[in-house]
Amino acid sequence: MTKKNSDENKFNWNEYVVVSNYAPMEFRPNENVYIVGMEKVNNDKLAKKYNTSTGKWIYTIEFDDGSDVTIPEEYLEKYEENTPNNA
């Protein structure tokens, strides 16, 4: 599937991704997680709550211990099997 415009989300439900190493500590940087929810930020109140911009995406991610958190898209990266924390 090709990305057609910036309105489309970068990740899909149930996709395995990595929290980027520059994410704030409360998001547990470098952990592998699953996408369990997603929402496009459509108002200033939601943007402020998640420290992101209107029009961006936020994702609910689930950790291996079963806990979850909602995180802005800019703190997530595609999972790659050959990265150091996945070897």
PDB file of N, CA and C in Angstrom:
ATOM      1  N   MET A   1       0.851  -1.188   0.000  1.00  0.00           N
ATOM      2  CA  MET A   1       0.000   0.000   0.000  1.00  0.00           C
ATOM      3  C   MET A   1       0.886   1.237   0.000  1.00  0.00           C
ATOM      4  N   THR A   2       0.634   2.137  -0.864  1.00  0.00           N
ATOM      5  CA  THR A   2       1.411   3.356  -0.986  1.00  0.00           C
ATOM      6  C   THR A   2       0.736   4.491  -0.225  1.00  0.00           C
ATOM      7  N   LYS A   3       1.550   5.273   0.469  1.00  0.00           N
ATOM      8  CA  LYS A   3       1.013   6.422   1.185  1.00  0.00           C
ATOM      9  C   LYS A   3       0.611   7.478   0.165  1.00  0.00           C
ATOM     10  N   LYS A   4      -0.648   7.896   0.191  1.00  0.00           N
ATOM     11  CA  LYS A   4      -1.141   8.829  -0.817  1.00  0.00           C
ATOM     12  C   LYS A   4      -1.099  10.274  -0.354  1.00  0.00           C
ATOM     13  N   ASN A   5      -1.271  10.513   0.943  1.00  0.00           N
ATOM     14  CA  ASN A   5      -1.204  11.883   1.451  1.00  0.00           C
ATOM     15  C   ASN A   5      -0.864  11.870   2.929  1.00  0.00           C
ATOM     16  N   SER A   6      -0.606  13.030   3.484  1.00  0.00           N
ATOM     17  CA  SER A   6      -0.165  13.124   4.869  1.00  0.00           C
ATOM     18  C   SER A   6      -1.277  12.846   5.874  1.00  0.00           C
ATOM     19  N   ASP A   7      -2.522  12.685   5.413  1.00  0.00           N
ATOM     20  CA  ASP A   7      -3.621  12.377   6.320  1.00  0.00           C
ATOM     21  C   ASP A   7      -3.629  10.913   6.746  1.00  0.00           C
ATOM     22  N   GLU A   8      -2.915  10.073   6.044  1.00  0.00           N
ATOM     23  CA  GLU A   8      -2.912   8.653   6.355  1.00  0.00           C
ATOM     24  C   GLU A   8      -1.980   8.367   7.521  1.00  0.00           C
ATOM     25  N   ASN A   9      -2.359   7.378   8.307  1.00  0.00           N
ATOM     26  CA  ASN A   9      -1.516   7.008   9.432  1.00  0.00           C
ATOM     27  C   ASN A   9      -0.300   6.216   8.961  1.00  0.00           C
ATOM     28  N   LYS A  10       0.787   6.337   9.712  1.00  0.00           N
ATOM     29  CA  LYS A  10       2.052   5.693   9.364  1.00  0.00           C
ATOM     30  C   LYS A  10       2.062   4.217   9.759  1.00  0.00           C
ATOM     31  N   PHE A  11       1.341   3.875  10.835  1.00  0.00           N
ATOM     32  CA  PHE A  11       1.332   2.506  11.358  1.00  0.00           C
ATOM     33  C   PHE A  11      -0.085   1.948  11.354  1.00  0.00           C
ATOM     34  N   ASN A  12      -0.186   0.639  11.417  1.00  0.00           N
ATOM     35  CA  ASN A  12      -1.482  -0.037  11.394  1.00  0.00           C
ATOM     36  C   ASN A  12      -1.758  -0.765  12.697  1.00  0.00           C
ATOM     37  N   TRP A  13      -3.029  -1.022  12.938  1.00  0.00           N
ATOM     38  CA  TRP A  13      -3.443  -1.767  14.110  1.00  0.00           C
ATOM     39  C   TRP A  13      -2.735  -3.120  14.142  1.00  0.00           C
ATOM     40  N   ASN A  14      -2.262  -3.510  15.314  1.00  0.00           N
ATOM     41  CA  ASN A  14      -1.585  -4.789  15.583  1.00  0.00           C
ATOM     42  C   ASN A  14      -0.183  -4.870  14.953  1.00  0.00           C
ATOM     43  N   GLU A  15       0.333  -3.753  14.447  1.00  0.00           N
ATOM     44  CA  GLU A  15       1.691  -3.747  13.893  1.00  0.00           C
ATOM     45  C   GLU A  15       2.709  -3.734  15.041  1.00  0.00           C
ATOM     46  N   TYR A  16       3.795  -4.453  14.858  1.00  0.00           N
ATOM     47  CA  TYR A  16       4.893  -4.499  15.830  1.00  0.00           C
ATOM     48  C   TYR A  16       5.852  -3.370  15.499  1.00  0.00           C
ATOM     49  N   VAL A  17       6.091  -2.458  16.438  1.00  0.00           N
ATOM     50  CA  VAL A  17       6.934  -1.290  16.218  1.00  0.00           C
ATOM     51  C   VAL A  17       7.891  -1.112  17.395  1.00  0.00           C
ATOM     52  N   VAL A  18       8.736  -0.102  17.306  1.00  0.00           N
ATOM     53  CA  VAL A  18       9.711   0.192  18.354  1.00  0.00           C
ATOM     54  C   VAL A  18       9.506   1.627  18.826  1.00  0.00           C
ATOM     55  N   VAL A  19       9.552   1.829  20.139  1.00  0.00           N
ATOM     56  CA  VAL A  19       9.543   3.187  20.679  1.00  0.00           C
ATOM     57  C   VAL A  19      10.940   3.754  20.434  1.00  0.00           C
ATOM     58  N   SER A  20      11.028   4.923  19.816  1.00  0.00           N
ATOM     59  CA  SER A  20      12.326   5.495  19.449  1.00  0.00           C
ATOM     60  C   SER A  20      13.182   5.788  20.675  1.00  0.00           C
ATOM     61  N   ASN A  21      14.484   5.782  20.460  1.00  0.00           N
ATOM     62  CA  ASN A  21      15.399   5.987  21.581  1.00  0.00           C
ATOM     63  C   ASN A  21      15.379   7.424  22.096  1.00  0.00           C
ATOM     64  N   TYR A  22      14.776   8.371  21.393  1.00  0.00           N
ATOM     65  CA  TYR A  22      14.693   9.755  21.867  1.00  0.00           C
ATOM     66  C   TYR A  22      13.332  10.075  22.493  1.00  0.00           C
ATOM     67  N   ALA A  23      12.474   9.075  22.634  1.00  0.00           N
ATOM     68  CA  ALA A  23      11.174   9.283  23.272  1.00  0.00           C
ATOM     69  C   ALA A  23      11.375   9.557  24.771  1.00  0.00           C
ATOM     70  N   PRO A  24      10.495  10.338  25.375  1.00  0.00           N
ATOM     71  CA  PRO A  24      10.576  10.554  26.822  1.00  0.00           C
ATOM     72  C   PRO A  24      10.523   9.225  27.580  1.00  0.00           C
ATOM     73  N   MET A  25      11.166   9.187  28.735  1.00  0.00           N
ATOM     74  CA  MET A  25      11.289   7.952  29.513  1.00  0.00           C
ATOM     75  C   MET A  25       9.939   7.290  29.829  1.00  0.00           C
ATOM     76  N   GLU A  26       8.878   8.075  30.007  1.00  0.00           N
ATOM     77  CA  GLU A  26       7.584   7.476  30.338  1.00  0.00           C
ATOM     78  C   GLU A  26       7.036   6.607  29.209  1.00  0.00           C
ATOM     79  N   PHE A  27       7.593   6.748  28.005  1.00  0.00           N
ATOM     80  CA  PHE A  27       7.177   5.927  26.871  1.00  0.00           C
ATOM     81  C   PHE A  27       8.072   4.702  26.677  1.00  0.00           C
ATOM     82  N   ARG A  28       9.058   4.529  27.555  1.00  0.00           N
ATOM     83  CA  ARG A  28       9.942   3.357  27.555  1.00  0.00           C
ATOM     84  C   ARG A  28      10.710   3.197  26.232  1.00  0.00           C
ATOM     85  N   PRO A  29      11.640   4.124  25.980  1.00  0.00           N
ATOM     86  CA  PRO A  29      12.424   4.098  24.736  1.00  0.00           C
ATOM     87  C   PRO A  29      13.065   2.734  24.459  1.00  0.00           C
ATOM     88  N   ASN A  30      13.134   2.413  23.170  1.00  0.00           N
ATOM     89  CA  ASN A  30      13.759   1.192  22.634  1.00  0.00           C
ATOM     90  C   ASN A  30      12.984  -0.089  22.901  1.00  0.00           C
ATOM     91  N   GLU A  31      11.798  -0.004  23.453  1.00  0.00           N
ATOM     92  CA  GLU A  31      10.999  -1.218  23.664  1.00  0.00           C
ATOM     93  C   GLU A  31      10.179  -1.531  22.417  1.00  0.00           C
ATOM     94  N   ASN A  32      10.043  -2.809  22.149  1.00  0.00           N
ATOM     95  CA  ASN A  32       9.198  -3.286  21.054  1.00  0.00           C
ATOM     96  C   ASN A  32       7.776  -3.394  21.577  1.00  0.00           C
ATOM     97  N   VAL A  33       6.829  -2.890  20.802  1.00  0.00           N
ATOM     98  CA  VAL A  33       5.441  -2.816  21.245  1.00  0.00           C
ATOM     99  C   VAL A  33       4.494  -3.108  20.080  1.00  0.00           C
ATOM    100  N   TYR A  34       3.240  -3.339  20.422  1.00  0.00           N
ATOM    101  CA  TYR A  34       2.191  -3.513  19.408  1.00  0.00           C
ATOM    102  C   TYR A  34       1.290  -2.296  19.394  1.00  0.00           C
ATOM    103  N   ILE A  35       0.826  -1.919  18.208  1.00  0.00           N
ATOM    104  CA  ILE A  35      -0.176  -0.867  18.053  1.00  0.00           C
ATOM    105  C   ILE A  35      -1.535  -1.502  18.368  1.00  0.00           C
ATOM    106  N   VAL A  36      -2.238  -0.959  19.363  1.00  0.00           N
ATOM    107  CA  VAL A  36      -3.552  -1.503  19.711  1.00  0.00           C
ATOM    108  C   VAL A  36      -4.672  -0.475  19.545  1.00  0.00           C
ATOM    109  N   GLY A  37      -4.305   0.727  19.113  1.00  0.00           N
ATOM    110  CA  GLY A  37      -5.301   1.755  18.857  1.00  0.00           C
ATOM    111  C   GLY A  37      -4.646   2.941  18.175  1.00  0.00           C
ATOM    112  N   MET A  38      -5.436   3.725  17.475  1.00  0.00           N
ATOM    113  CA  MET A  38      -4.905   4.903  16.802  1.00  0.00           C
ATOM    114  C   MET A  38      -6.008   5.932  16.624  1.00  0.00           C
ATOM    115  N   GLU A  39      -5.583   7.189  16.620  1.00  0.00           N
ATOM    116  CA  GLU A  39      -6.549   8.279  16.462  1.00  0.00           C
ATOM    117  C   GLU A  39      -5.841   9.474  15.841  1.00  0.00           C
ATOM    118  N   LYS A  40      -6.509  10.107  14.911  1.00  0.00           N
ATOM    119  CA  LYS A  40      -5.978  11.338  14.325  1.00  0.00           C
ATOM    120  C   LYS A  40      -6.353  12.490  15.254  1.00  0.00           C
ATOM    121  N   VAL A  41      -5.383  13.313  15.579  1.00  0.00           N
ATOM    122  CA  VAL A  41      -5.616  14.451  16.462  1.00  0.00           C
ATOM    123  C   VAL A  41      -6.388  15.508  15.675  1.00  0.00           C
ATOM    124  N   ASN A  42      -7.630  15.765  16.119  1.00  0.00           N
ATOM    125  CA  ASN A  42      -8.493  16.653  15.346  1.00  0.00           C
ATOM    126  C   ASN A  42      -8.899  17.929  16.078  1.00  0.00           C
ATOM    127  N   ASN A  43      -8.288  18.183  17.251  1.00  0.00           N
ATOM    128  CA  ASN A  43      -8.591  19.432  17.948  1.00  0.00           C
ATOM    129  C   ASN A  43      -7.413  19.841  18.831  1.00  0.00           C
ATOM    130  N   ASP A  44      -7.385  21.105  19.202  1.00  0.00           N
ATOM    131  CA  ASP A  44      -6.274  21.649  19.983  1.00  0.00           C
ATOM    132  C   ASP A  44      -6.175  21.038  21.379  1.00  0.00           C
ATOM    133  N   LYS A  45      -7.308  20.708  21.977  1.00  0.00           N
ATOM    134  CA  LYS A  45      -7.298  20.124  23.320  1.00  0.00           C
ATOM    135  C   LYS A  45      -6.562  18.777  23.317  1.00  0.00           C
ATOM    136  N   LEU A  46      -6.869  17.939  22.347  1.00  0.00           N
ATOM    137  CA  LEU A  46      -6.212  16.634  22.235  1.00  0.00           C
ATOM    138  C   LEU A  46      -4.736  16.807  21.878  1.00  0.00           C
ATOM    139  N   ALA A  47      -4.436  17.753  21.001  1.00  0.00           N
ATOM    140  CA  ALA A  47      -3.045  18.023  20.623  1.00  0.00           C
ATOM    141  C   ALA A  47      -2.237  18.446  21.846  1.00  0.00           C
ATOM    142  N   LYS A  48      -2.793  19.303  22.652  1.00  0.00           N
ATOM    143  CA  LYS A  48      -2.094  19.765  23.855  1.00  0.00           C
ATOM    144  C   LYS A  48      -1.898  18.617  24.837  1.00  0.00           C
ATOM    145  N   LYS A  49      -2.911  17.795  25.015  1.00  0.00           N
ATOM    146  CA  LYS A  49      -2.832  16.667  25.955  1.00  0.00           C
ATOM    147  C   LYS A  49      -1.679  15.732  25.609  1.00  0.00           C
ATOM    148  N   TYR A  50      -1.450  15.493  24.313  1.00  0.00           N
ATOM    149  CA  TYR A  50      -0.410  14.553  23.878  1.00  0.00           C
ATOM    150  C   TYR A  50       0.836  15.253  23.324  1.00  0.00           C
ATOM    151  N   ASN A  51       0.917  16.565  23.533  1.00  0.00           N
ATOM    152  CA  ASN A  51       2.089  17.335  23.124  1.00  0.00           C
ATOM    153  C   ASN A  51       2.450  17.084  21.653  1.00  0.00           C
ATOM    154  N   THR A  52       1.452  17.247  20.813  1.00  0.00           N
ATOM    155  CA  THR A  52       1.631  17.063  19.375  1.00  0.00           C
ATOM    156  C   THR A  52       0.823  18.130  18.646  1.00  0.00           C
ATOM    157  N   SER A  53       0.682  18.004  17.358  1.00  0.00           N
ATOM    158  CA  SER A  53      -0.037  18.998  16.557  1.00  0.00           C
ATOM    159  C   SER A  53      -1.341  18.432  16.015  1.00  0.00           C
ATOM    160  N   THR A  54      -2.296  19.319  15.793  1.00  0.00           N
ATOM    161  CA  THR A  54      -3.541  18.932  15.142  1.00  0.00           C
ATOM    162  C   THR A  54      -3.207  18.368  13.757  1.00  0.00           C
ATOM    163  N   GLY A  55      -3.842  17.268  13.404  1.00  0.00           N
ATOM    164  CA  GLY A  55      -3.585  16.616  12.122  1.00  0.00           C
ATOM    165  C   GLY A  55      -2.614  15.453  12.224  1.00  0.00           C
ATOM    166  N   LYS A  56      -1.886  15.361  13.329  1.00  0.00           N
ATOM    167  CA  LYS A  56      -0.958  14.244  13.541  1.00  0.00           C
ATOM    168  C   LYS A  56      -1.723  13.054  14.109  1.00  0.00           C
ATOM    169  N   TRP A  57      -1.054  11.921  14.189  1.00  0.00           N
ATOM    170  CA  TRP A  57      -1.653  10.705  14.736  1.00  0.00           C
ATOM    171  C   TRP A  57      -1.070  10.388  16.106  1.00  0.00           C
ATOM    172  N   ILE A  58      -1.917   9.828  16.972  1.00  0.00           N
ATOM    173  CA  ILE A  58      -1.474   9.275  18.243  1.00  0.00           C
ATOM    174  C   ILE A  58      -1.856   7.803  18.241  1.00  0.00           C
ATOM    175  N   TYR A  59      -1.078   7.002  18.949  1.00  0.00           N
ATOM    176  CA  TYR A  59      -1.282   5.557  18.961  1.00  0.00           C
ATOM    177  C   TYR A  59      -1.300   5.042  20.392  1.00  0.00           C
ATOM    178  N   THR A  60      -2.169   4.099  20.647  1.00  0.00           N
ATOM    179  CA  THR A  60      -2.112   3.374  21.909  1.00  0.00           C
ATOM    180  C   THR A  60      -1.247   2.158  21.632  1.00  0.00           C
ATOM    181  N   ILE A  61      -0.197   2.010  22.447  1.00  0.00           N
ATOM    182  CA  ILE A  61       0.730   0.893  22.273  1.00  0.00           C
ATOM    183  C   ILE A  61       0.668   0.001  23.497  1.00  0.00           C
ATOM    184  N   GLU A  62       0.901  -1.282  23.283  1.00  0.00           N
ATOM    185  CA  GLU A  62       0.889  -2.247  24.385  1.00  0.00           C
ATOM    186  C   GLU A  62       2.274  -2.861  24.534  1.00  0.00           C
ATOM    187  N   PHE A  63       2.759  -2.860  25.778  1.00  0.00           N
ATOM    188  CA  PHE A  63       4.056  -3.439  26.109  1.00  0.00           C
ATOM    189  C   PHE A  63       3.915  -4.927  26.399  1.00  0.00           C
ATOM    190  N   ASP A  64       5.037  -5.638  26.439  1.00  0.00           N
ATOM    191  CA  ASP A  64       5.025  -7.077  26.715  1.00  0.00           C
ATOM    192  C   ASP A  64       4.382  -7.423  28.051  1.00  0.00           C
ATOM    193  N   ASP A  65       4.431  -6.511  29.023  1.00  0.00           N
ATOM    194  CA  ASP A  65       3.834  -6.784  30.340  1.00  0.00           C
ATOM    195  C   ASP A  65       2.329  -6.535  30.363  1.00  0.00           C
ATOM    196  N   GLY A  66       1.752  -6.149  29.217  1.00  0.00           N
ATOM    197  CA  GLY A  66       0.312  -5.924  29.111  1.00  0.00           C
ATOM    198  C   GLY A  66      -0.121  -4.496  29.380  1.00  0.00           C
ATOM    199  N   SER A  67       0.781  -3.656  29.864  1.00  0.00           N
ATOM    200  CA  SER A  67       0.425  -2.254  30.099  1.00  0.00           C
ATOM    201  C   SER A  67       0.379  -1.518  28.765  1.00  0.00           C
ATOM    202  N   ASP A  68      -0.304  -0.377  28.763  1.00  0.00           N
ATOM    203  CA  ASP A  68      -0.389   0.398  27.527  1.00  0.00           C
ATOM    204  C   ASP A  68      -0.285   1.882  27.819  1.00  0.00           C
ATOM    205  N   VAL A  69      -0.034   2.645  26.771  1.00  0.00           N
ATOM    206  CA  VAL A  69       0.079   4.096  26.855  1.00  0.00           C
ATOM    207  C   VAL A  69      -0.235   4.662  25.473  1.00  0.00           C
ATOM    208  N   THR A  70      -0.713   5.898  25.440  1.00  0.00           N
ATOM    209  CA  THR A  70      -0.951   6.572  24.167  1.00  0.00           C
ATOM    210  C   THR A  70       0.227   7.501  23.912  1.00  0.00           C
ATOM    211  N   ILE A  71       0.729   7.464  22.683  1.00  0.00           N
ATOM    212  CA  ILE A  71       1.988   8.108  22.337  1.00  0.00           C
ATOM    213  C   ILE A  71       1.873   8.787  20.969  1.00  0.00           C
ATOM    214  N   PRO A  72       2.502   9.956  20.802  1.00  0.00           N
ATOM    215  CA  PRO A  72       2.501  10.594  19.480  1.00  0.00           C
ATOM    216  C   PRO A  72       3.293   9.769  18.465  1.00  0.00           C
ATOM    217  N   GLU A  73       2.870   9.829  17.226  1.00  0.00           N
ATOM    218  CA  GLU A  73       3.488   9.053  16.145  1.00  0.00           C
ATOM    219  C   GLU A  73       4.989   9.300  16.018  1.00  0.00           C
ATOM    220  N   GLU A  74       5.439  10.526  16.283  1.00  0.00           N
ATOM    221  CA  GLU A  74       6.853  10.846  16.083  1.00  0.00           C
ATOM    222  C   GLU A  74       7.794  10.067  16.995  1.00  0.00           C
ATOM    223  N   TYR A  75       7.266   9.396  18.017  1.00  0.00           N
ATOM    224  CA  TYR A  75       8.103   8.591  18.911  1.00  0.00           C
ATOM    225  C   TYR A  75       8.094   7.108  18.554  1.00  0.00           C
ATOM    226  N   LEU A  76       7.522   6.754  17.433  1.00  0.00           N
ATOM    227  CA  LEU A  76       7.483   5.354  17.011  1.00  0.00           C
ATOM    228  C   LEU A  76       8.274   5.162  15.726  1.00  0.00           C
ATOM    229  N   GLU A  77       8.858   3.983  15.586  1.00  0.00           N
ATOM    230  CA  GLU A  77       9.628   3.634  14.391  1.00  0.00           C
ATOM    231  C   GLU A  77       9.225   2.239  13.929  1.00  0.00           C
ATOM    232  N   LYS A  78       9.431   1.984  12.664  1.00  0.00           N
ATOM    233  CA  LYS A  78       9.185   0.645  12.128  1.00  0.00           C
ATOM    234  C   LYS A  78      10.100  -0.358  12.814  1.00  0.00           C
ATOM    235  N   TYR A  79       9.592  -1.546  13.076  1.00  0.00           N
ATOM    236  CA  TYR A  79      10.402  -2.620  13.651  1.00  0.00           C
ATOM    237  C   TYR A  79      11.281  -3.205  12.555  1.00  0.00           C
ATOM    238  N   GLU A  80      12.548  -3.370  12.864  1.00  0.00           N
ATOM    239  CA  GLU A  80      13.495  -3.989  11.934  1.00  0.00           C
ATOM    240  C   GLU A  80      14.211  -5.105  12.682  1.00  0.00           C
ATOM    241  N   GLU A  81      14.193  -6.299  12.143  1.00  0.00           N
ATOM    242  CA  GLU A  81      14.769  -7.453  12.839  1.00  0.00           C
ATOM    243  C   GLU A  81      16.254  -7.337  13.103  1.00  0.00           C
ATOM    244  N   ASN A  82      16.978  -6.563  12.329  1.00  0.00           N
ATOM    245  CA  ASN A  82      18.417  -6.488  12.468  1.00  0.00           C
ATOM    246  C   ASN A  82      18.924  -5.349  13.337  1.00  0.00           C
ATOM    247  N   THR A  83      18.029  -4.660  14.037  1.00  0.00           N
ATOM    248  CA  THR A  83      18.497  -3.581  14.912  1.00  0.00           C
ATOM    249  C   THR A  83      19.112  -4.191  16.167  1.00  0.00           C
ATOM    250  N   PRO A  84      20.047  -3.494  16.837  1.00  0.00           N
ATOM    251  CA  PRO A  84      20.768  -4.049  17.984  1.00  0.00           C
ATOM    252  C   PRO A  84      19.879  -4.586  19.093  1.00  0.00           C
ATOM    253  N   ASN A  85      18.782  -3.924  19.431  1.00  0.00           N
ATOM    254  CA  ASN A  85      17.934  -4.417  20.520  1.00  0.00           C
ATOM    255  C   ASN A  85      17.027  -5.556  20.080  1.00  0.00           C
ATOM    256  N   ASN A  86      17.077  -5.956  18.802  1.00  0.00           N
ATOM    257  CA  ASN A  86      16.241  -7.045  18.305  1.00  0.00           C
ATOM    258  C   ASN A  86      17.058  -8.246  17.871  1.00  0.00           C
ATOM    259  N   ALA A  87      18.367  -8.174  18.025  1.00  0.00           N
ATOM    260  CA  ALA A  87      19.236  -9.267  17.572  1.00  0.00           C
ATOM    261  C   ALA A  87      19.237 -10.420  18.549  1.00  0.00           C
TER     262      ALA A  87
END
